[in-house]
XYZ file of C-alpha atoms in Angstrom:
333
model
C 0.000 0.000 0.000
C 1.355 3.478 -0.676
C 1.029 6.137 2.332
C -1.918 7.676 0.190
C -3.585 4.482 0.515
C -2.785 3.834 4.007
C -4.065 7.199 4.714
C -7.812 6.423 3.295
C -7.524 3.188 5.198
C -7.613 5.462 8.131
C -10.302 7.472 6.917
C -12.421 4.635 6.516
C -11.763 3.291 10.117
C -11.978 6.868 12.382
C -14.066 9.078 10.627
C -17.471 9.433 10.717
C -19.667 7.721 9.100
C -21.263 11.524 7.501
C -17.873 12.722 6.717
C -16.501 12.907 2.989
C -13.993 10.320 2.305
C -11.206 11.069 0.049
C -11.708 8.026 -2.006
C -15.172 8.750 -2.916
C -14.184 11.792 -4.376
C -16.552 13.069 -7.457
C -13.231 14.120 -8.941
C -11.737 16.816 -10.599
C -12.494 18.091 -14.547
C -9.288 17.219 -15.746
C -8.444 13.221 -13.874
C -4.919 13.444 -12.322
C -2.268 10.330 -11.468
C -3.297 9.575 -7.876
C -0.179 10.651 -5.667
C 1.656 8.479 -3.914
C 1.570 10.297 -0.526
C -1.598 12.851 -0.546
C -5.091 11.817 -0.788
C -7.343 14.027 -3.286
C -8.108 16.368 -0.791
C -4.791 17.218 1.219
C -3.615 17.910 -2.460
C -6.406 20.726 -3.163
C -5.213 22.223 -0.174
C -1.557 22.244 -1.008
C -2.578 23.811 -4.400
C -4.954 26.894 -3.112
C -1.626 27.465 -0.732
C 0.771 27.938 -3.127
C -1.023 29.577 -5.467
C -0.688 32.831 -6.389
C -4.413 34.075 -5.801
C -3.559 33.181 -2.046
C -0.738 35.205 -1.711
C -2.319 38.145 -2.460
C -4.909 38.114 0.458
C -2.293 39.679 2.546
C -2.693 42.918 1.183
C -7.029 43.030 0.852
C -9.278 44.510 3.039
C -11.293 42.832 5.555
C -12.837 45.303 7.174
C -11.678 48.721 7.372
C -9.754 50.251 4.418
C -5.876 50.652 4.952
C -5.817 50.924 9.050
C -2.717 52.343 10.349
C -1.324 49.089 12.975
C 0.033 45.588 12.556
C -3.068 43.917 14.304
C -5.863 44.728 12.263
C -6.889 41.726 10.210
C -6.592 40.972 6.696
C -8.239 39.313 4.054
C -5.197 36.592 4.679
C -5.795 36.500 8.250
C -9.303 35.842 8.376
C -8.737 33.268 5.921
C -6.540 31.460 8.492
C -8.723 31.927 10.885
C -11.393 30.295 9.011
C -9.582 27.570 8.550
C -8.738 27.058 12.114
C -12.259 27.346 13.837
C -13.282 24.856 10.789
C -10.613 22.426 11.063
C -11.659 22.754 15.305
C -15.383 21.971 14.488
C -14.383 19.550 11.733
C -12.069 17.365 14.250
C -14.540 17.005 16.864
C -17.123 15.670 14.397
C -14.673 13.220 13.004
C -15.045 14.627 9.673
C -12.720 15.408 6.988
C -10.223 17.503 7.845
C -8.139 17.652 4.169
C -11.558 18.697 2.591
C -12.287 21.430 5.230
C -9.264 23.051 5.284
C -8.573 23.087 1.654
C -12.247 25.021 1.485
C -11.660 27.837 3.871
C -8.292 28.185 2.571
C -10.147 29.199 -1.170
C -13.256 30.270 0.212
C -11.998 34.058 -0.579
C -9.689 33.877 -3.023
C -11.890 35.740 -5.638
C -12.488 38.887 -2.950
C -12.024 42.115 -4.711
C -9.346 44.630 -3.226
C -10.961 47.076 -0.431
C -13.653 44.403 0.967
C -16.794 44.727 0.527
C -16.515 48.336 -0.974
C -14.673 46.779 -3.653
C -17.311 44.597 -4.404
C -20.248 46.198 -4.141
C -18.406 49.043 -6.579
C -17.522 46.036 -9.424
C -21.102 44.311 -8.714
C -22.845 48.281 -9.686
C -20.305 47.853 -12.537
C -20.152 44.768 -14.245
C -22.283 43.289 -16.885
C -24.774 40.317 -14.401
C -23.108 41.792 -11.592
C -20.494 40.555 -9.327
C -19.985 37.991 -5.999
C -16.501 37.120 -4.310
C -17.942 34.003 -4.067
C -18.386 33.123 -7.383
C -15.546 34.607 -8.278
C -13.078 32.343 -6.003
C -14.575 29.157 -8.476
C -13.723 31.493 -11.243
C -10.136 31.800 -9.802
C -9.619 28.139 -8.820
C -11.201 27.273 -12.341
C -9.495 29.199 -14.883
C -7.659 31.901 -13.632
C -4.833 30.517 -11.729
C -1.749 28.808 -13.440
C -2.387 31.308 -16.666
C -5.643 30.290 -17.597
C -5.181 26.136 -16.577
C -6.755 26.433 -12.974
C -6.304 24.563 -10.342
C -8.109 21.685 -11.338
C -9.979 20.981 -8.073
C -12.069 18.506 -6.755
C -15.773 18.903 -6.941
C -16.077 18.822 -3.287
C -13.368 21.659 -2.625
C -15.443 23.611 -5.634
C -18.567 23.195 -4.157
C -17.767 24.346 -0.340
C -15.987 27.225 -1.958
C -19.077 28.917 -3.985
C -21.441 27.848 -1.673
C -19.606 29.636 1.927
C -21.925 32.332 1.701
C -25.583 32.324 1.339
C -27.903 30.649 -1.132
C -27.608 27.205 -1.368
C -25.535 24.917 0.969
C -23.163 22.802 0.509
C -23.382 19.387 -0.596
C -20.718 18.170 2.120
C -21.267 18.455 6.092
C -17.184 19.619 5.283
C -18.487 22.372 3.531
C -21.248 23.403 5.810
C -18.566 23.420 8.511
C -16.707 25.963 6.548
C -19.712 28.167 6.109
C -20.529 28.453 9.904
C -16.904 28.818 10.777
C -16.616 32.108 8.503
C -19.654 33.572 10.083
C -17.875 32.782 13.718
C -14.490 34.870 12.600
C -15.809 37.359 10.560
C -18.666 38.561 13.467
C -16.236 38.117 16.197
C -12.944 39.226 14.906
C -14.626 42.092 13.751
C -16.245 43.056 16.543
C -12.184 43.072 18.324
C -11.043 45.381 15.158
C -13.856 47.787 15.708
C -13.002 47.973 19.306
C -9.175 48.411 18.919
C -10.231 51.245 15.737
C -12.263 53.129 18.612
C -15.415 52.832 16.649
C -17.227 50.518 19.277
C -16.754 50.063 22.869
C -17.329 46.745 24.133
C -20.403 47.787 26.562
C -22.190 48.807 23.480
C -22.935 45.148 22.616
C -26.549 43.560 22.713
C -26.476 42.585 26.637
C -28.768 39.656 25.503
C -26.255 38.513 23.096
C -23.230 38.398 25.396
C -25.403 36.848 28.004
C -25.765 34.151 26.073
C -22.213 33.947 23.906
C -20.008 35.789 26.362
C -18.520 39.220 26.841
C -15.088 38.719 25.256
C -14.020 37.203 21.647
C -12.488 33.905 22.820
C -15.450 33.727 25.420
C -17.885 34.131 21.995
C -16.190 32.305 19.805
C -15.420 29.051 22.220
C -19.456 28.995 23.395
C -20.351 29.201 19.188
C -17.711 26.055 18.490
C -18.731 24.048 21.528
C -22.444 24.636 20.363
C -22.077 23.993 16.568
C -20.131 20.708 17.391
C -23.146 19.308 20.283
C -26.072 20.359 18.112
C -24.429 19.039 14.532
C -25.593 15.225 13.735
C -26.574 13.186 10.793
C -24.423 14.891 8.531
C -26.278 18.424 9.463
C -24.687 21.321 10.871
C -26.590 23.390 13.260
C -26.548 25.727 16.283
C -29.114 25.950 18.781
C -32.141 27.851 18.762
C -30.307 30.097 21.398
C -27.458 30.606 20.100
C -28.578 30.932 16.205
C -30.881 33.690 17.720
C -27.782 35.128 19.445
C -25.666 35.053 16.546
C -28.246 37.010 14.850
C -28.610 39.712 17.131
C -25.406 40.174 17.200
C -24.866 40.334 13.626
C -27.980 42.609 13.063
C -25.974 44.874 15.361
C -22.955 44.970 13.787
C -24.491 46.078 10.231
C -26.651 48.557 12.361
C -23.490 50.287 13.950
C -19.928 49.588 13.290
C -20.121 48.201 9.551
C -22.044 51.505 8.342
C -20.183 53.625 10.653
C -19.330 57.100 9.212
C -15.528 57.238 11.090
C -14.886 53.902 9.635
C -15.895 53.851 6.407
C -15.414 57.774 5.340
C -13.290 56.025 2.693
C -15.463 54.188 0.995
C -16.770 56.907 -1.467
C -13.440 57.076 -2.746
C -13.217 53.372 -3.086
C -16.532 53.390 -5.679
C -14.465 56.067 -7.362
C -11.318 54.067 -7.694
C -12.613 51.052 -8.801
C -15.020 52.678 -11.220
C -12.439 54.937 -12.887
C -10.294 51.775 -13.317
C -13.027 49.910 -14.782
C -13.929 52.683 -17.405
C -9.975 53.211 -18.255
C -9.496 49.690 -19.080
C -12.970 49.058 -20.599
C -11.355 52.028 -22.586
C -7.634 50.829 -23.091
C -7.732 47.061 -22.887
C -4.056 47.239 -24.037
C -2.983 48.446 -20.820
C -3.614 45.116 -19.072
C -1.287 41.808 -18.936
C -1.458 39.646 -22.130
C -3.327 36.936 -20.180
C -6.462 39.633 -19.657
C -5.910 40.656 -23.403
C -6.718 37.084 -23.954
C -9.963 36.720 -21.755
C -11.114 40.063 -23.503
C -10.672 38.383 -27.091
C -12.652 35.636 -26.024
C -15.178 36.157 -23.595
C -15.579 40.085 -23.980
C -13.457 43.285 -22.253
C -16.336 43.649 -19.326
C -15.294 40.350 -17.849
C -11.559 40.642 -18.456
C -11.652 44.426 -16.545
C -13.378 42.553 -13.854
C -11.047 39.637 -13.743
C -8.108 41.857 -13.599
C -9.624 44.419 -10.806
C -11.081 41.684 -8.697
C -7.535 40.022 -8.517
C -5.694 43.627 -7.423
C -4.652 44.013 -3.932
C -4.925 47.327 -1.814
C -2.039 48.791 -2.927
C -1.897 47.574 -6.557
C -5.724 49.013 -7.564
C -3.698 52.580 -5.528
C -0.688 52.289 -7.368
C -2.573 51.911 -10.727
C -4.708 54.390 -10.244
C -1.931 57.143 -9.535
C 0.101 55.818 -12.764
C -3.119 56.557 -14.386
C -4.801 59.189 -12.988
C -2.630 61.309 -10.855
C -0.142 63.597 -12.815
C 3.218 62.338 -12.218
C 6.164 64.688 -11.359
C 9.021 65.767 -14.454
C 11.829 64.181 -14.626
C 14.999 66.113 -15.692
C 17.307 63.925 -17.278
């Protein structure tokens, strides 16, 4: 037996009988020489990580646009973040670990630069509109490894378009990932907009922290150790308290700190940004990489613009914009 095959041995012995077994894969698009070491899954994951798409969460938005400190998160750390509380939940099921991970790892890999400013700016702009979420299957698809994607199982595909809203996903894995991005995102933004100034702590629903806790590990522990005794036959649930919790607290947040006029007197020029971009190179295709050229030729400039915009970090989308935009000083030779 190789170590691959050793390795679904395992899986077939501890894990639950819900969980998503590497060897009943659905497969990938393009069939692949099993490896000799990883099963299907652990090898999705190793992909999203070393792709390029991934390496440029580090410098996109979660939250608040360019925030002067070193703790604030990112679009990388919430990834990770993700992918920790998952993997946490995932364990104490007994369910597939590879598979979880390797979802929350690519569950954002199609976010626009700024956060949600970006993409509410590209959905206003582009031709059937625009989702992050969608866009990560676009990226693992076809737009990593010039245009060959990453050739992904359909398990890891699934989870990843399906983190959201709308549907759910087709693996308890999946589902996993889905609550475990609501759990960061609430909670780790609550502890940026209390370390930005915009909300103090005894501002929070008193009959949400009564029931989740008063600090973030407090929250976030009572919402794991919840999920993982009310989750069964392959469903994944909170209790009626704590779902209602979790919603009051979440109502809150879009009430107060995520429409905030301190934190988000930025955004304005975001929409401006991105939709001055999108014009210029709707405009002047030529001024993009030859792999957008390429998308433009064949499916049309509107979805090359937004393929090339969408992928930008922070600071690229800025440092564009000045090259094209902002007059630049003369240079005596």
């Amino acid at each position: 037996m190789t170590i691959r095959e050793e390795t679904e041995a395992i899986e077939r012995q501890t894990l639950s009988r819900y969980a998503t077994l590497s060897e009943n894969s659905l497969g990938r698009r393009v069939p692949l020489e099993p490896d000799p070491i990883r099963p299907c899954f652990q090898r999705d994951r190793d992909r999203i990580l070393h792709c390029k798409a991934f390496r440029r969460l580090k410098q996109k938005t979660q939250v608040f646009l360019s925030p002067e400190g070193d703790h604030y998160r990112t679009r990388l750390t919430h990834t990770l973040e993700v992918s920790q509380i998952a993997r946490t939940i995932s364990r104490a099921l007994r369910l597939n670990e590879d598979l979880t991970e390797a979802i929350a790892l690519g569950h954002d890999l199609g976010h626009t630069p700024f956060g949600h400013a970006g993409e509410r700016a590209l959905n206003r702009l582009c031709p059937g509109g625009f989702s992050h979420y969608r866009q990560s299957l676009r990226v693992v698809d076809y737009l990593e490894r010039d245009g060959q994607g990453l050739d992904l199982t359909w398990e890891v595909r699934n989870g990843i378009v399906t983190h959201t809203s709308g549907a759910w996903a087709r693996t308890p894995e999946g589902c996993v990932v889905r609550r475990a991005d609501h759990i960061a995102f609430l909670n780790h933004d609550i502890e940026d907009a209390i370390t930005a100034g915009v909300l103090d702590a005894r501002q929070l629903p008193p009959e949400a922290v009564a029931v989740l806790g008063h600090t973030k590990s407090e929250r976030i522990t009572t919402m794991i150790t919840d999920l993982v005794a009310h989750s069964g036959n392959g469903k994944i649930n909170f209790s009626p308290e704590v779902e209602a919790a979790y919603a009051v607290l979440k109502d809150f947040m879009y009430a107060t700190v995520y429409v905030d006029k301190e934190a988000k007197r930025e955004e304005k020029k975001v929409d401006k940004l991105i939709s001055e971009l999108y014009a210029r190179l709707c405009d002047e295709p030529a001024l993009m990489p030859n792999f957008y050229m390429q998308i433009a030729y064949n499916e049309g400039v509107d979805r090359a613009v937004t393929d090339y915009i969408s992928g930008m970090s922070d600071e690229f989308a800025t440092r564009l914009f000045e090259e094209l935009f902002v007059p630049q000083k003369w240079k005596v030779l």
